[in-house]
C-alpha positions as YAML, in Angstrom:
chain: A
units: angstrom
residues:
- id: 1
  name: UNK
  ca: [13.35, -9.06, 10.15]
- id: 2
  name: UNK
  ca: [10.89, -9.54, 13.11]
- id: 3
  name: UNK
  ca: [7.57, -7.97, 13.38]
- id: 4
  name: UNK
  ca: [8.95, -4.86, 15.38]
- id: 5
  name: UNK
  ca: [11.46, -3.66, 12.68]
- id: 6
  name: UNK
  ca: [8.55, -4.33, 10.28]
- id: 7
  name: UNK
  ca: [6.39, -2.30, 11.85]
- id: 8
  name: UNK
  ca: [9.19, 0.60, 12.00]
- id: 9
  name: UNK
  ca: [9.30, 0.12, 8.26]
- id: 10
  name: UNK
  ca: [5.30, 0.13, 7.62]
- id: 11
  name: UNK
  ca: [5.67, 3.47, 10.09]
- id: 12
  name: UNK
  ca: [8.79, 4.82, 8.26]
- id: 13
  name: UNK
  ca: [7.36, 4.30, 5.02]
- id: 14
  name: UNK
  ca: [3.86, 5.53, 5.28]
- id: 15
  name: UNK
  ca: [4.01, 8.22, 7.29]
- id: 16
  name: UNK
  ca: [2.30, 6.71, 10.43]
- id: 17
  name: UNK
  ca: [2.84, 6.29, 13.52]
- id: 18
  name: UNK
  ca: [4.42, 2.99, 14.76]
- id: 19
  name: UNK
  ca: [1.31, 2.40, 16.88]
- id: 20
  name: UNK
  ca: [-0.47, 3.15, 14.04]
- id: 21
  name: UNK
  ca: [1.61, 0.85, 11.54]
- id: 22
  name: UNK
  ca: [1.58, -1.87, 14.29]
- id: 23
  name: UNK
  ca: [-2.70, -1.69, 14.59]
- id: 24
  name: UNK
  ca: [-2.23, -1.79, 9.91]
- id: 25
  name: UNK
  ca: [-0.43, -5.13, 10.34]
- id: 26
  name: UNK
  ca: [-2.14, -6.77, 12.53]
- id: 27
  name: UNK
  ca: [-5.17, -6.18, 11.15]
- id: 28
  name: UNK
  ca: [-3.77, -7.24, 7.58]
- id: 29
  name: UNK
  ca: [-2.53, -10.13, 9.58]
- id: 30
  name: UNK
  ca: [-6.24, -11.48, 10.96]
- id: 31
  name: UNK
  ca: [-7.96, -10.16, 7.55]
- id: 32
  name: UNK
  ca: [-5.24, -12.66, 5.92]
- id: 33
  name: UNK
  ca: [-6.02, -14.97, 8.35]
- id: 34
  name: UNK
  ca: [-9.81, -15.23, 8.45]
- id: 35
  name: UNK
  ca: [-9.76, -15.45, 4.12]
- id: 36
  name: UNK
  ca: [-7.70, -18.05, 4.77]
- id: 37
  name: UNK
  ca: [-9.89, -19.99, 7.23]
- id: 38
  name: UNK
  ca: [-12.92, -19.18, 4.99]
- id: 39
  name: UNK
  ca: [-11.53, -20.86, 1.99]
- id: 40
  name: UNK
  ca: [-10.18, -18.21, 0.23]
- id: 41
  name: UNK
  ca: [-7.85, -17.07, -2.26]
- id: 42
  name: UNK
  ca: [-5.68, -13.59, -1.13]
- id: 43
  name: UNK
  ca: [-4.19, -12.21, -4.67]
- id: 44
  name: UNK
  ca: [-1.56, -9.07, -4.45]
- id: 45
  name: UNK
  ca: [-0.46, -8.25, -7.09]
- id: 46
  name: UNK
  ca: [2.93, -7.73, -7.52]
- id: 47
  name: UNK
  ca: [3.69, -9.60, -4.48]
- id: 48
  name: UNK
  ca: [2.18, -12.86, -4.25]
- id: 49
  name: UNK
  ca: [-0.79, -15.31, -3.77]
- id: 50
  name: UNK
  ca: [-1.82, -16.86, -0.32]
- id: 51
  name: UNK
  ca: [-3.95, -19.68, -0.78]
- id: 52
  name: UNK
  ca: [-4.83, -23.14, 0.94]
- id: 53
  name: UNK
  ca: [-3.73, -26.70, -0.15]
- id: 54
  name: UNK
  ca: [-4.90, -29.72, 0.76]
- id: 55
  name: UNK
  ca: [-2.38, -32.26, 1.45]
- id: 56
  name: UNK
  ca: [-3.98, -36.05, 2.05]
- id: 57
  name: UNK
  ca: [-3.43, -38.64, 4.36]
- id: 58
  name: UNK
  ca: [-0.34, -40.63, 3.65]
- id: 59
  name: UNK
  ca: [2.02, -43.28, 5.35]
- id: 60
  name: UNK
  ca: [5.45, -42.45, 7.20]
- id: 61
  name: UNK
  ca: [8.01, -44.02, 8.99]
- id: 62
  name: UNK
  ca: [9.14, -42.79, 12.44]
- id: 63
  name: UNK
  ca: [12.54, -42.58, 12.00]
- id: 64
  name: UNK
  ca: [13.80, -43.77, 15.65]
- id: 65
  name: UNK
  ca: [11.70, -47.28, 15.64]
- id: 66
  name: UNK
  ca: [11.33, -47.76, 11.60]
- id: 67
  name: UNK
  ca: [7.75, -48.24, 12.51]
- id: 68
  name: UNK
  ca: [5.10, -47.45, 9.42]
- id: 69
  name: UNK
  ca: [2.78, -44.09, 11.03]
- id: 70
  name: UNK
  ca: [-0.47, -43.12, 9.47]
- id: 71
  name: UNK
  ca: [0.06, -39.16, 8.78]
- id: 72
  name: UNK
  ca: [-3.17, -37.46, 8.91]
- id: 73
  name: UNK
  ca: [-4.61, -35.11, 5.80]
- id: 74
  name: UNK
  ca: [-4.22, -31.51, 6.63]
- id: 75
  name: UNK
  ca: [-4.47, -28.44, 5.39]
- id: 76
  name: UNK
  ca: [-1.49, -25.63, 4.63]
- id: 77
  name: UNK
  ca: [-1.46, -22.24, 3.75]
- id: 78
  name: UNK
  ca: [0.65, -21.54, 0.85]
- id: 79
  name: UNK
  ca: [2.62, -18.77, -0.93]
- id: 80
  name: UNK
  ca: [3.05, -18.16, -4.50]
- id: 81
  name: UNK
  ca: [5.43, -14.99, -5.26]
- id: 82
  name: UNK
  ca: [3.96, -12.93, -7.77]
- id: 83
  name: UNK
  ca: [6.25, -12.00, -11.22]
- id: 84
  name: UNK
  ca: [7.18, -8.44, -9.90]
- id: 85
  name: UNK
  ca: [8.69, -10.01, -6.41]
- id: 86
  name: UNK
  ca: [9.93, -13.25, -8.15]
- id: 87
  name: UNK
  ca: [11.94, -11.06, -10.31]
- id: 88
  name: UNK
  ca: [13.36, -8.21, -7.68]
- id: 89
  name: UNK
  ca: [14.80, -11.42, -5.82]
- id: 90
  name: UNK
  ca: [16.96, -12.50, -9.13]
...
């Protein structure tokens, strides 16, 4: 599913308008977004937990020269499915 069918589902199933569903996401999208940025932990319940991890710096190998790479620490966003979504998938 891309973003346009979502939106016609957001729309379909909320009684909006698809401009109006398509102004909902991306809004949830940013407000995701920003938490993120910021540190924090998004919780829905029922569906899932965003959060960020942390993942150090670490050595690699390039895999055309077998030369040892430094790979630099970064952060990720992650995604925890909550029970309720965990166990509609099984």
């Amino acid at each position: 599913m891309n973003k346009t069918e979502l939106v016609e589902k957001i729309a379909a199933g909320a009684g909006l308008s698809k401009a109006d569903a398509k102004k909902a996401l991306d809004a949830a999208v940013v407000a995701v977004k920003n938490a993120l940025i910021a540190g924090d932990k998004i919780a829905l319940v029922g569906f899932g937990t965003f959060s960020v991890n942390e993942r150090p710096a670490r050595e690699g190998i390039n895999p055309a020269t077998k030369a040892k790479i430094k790979i630099a620490a970064k952060k990720v966003a992650k995604f925890k499915a909550g029970a309720e979504l965990a166990d509609a998938l099984n």
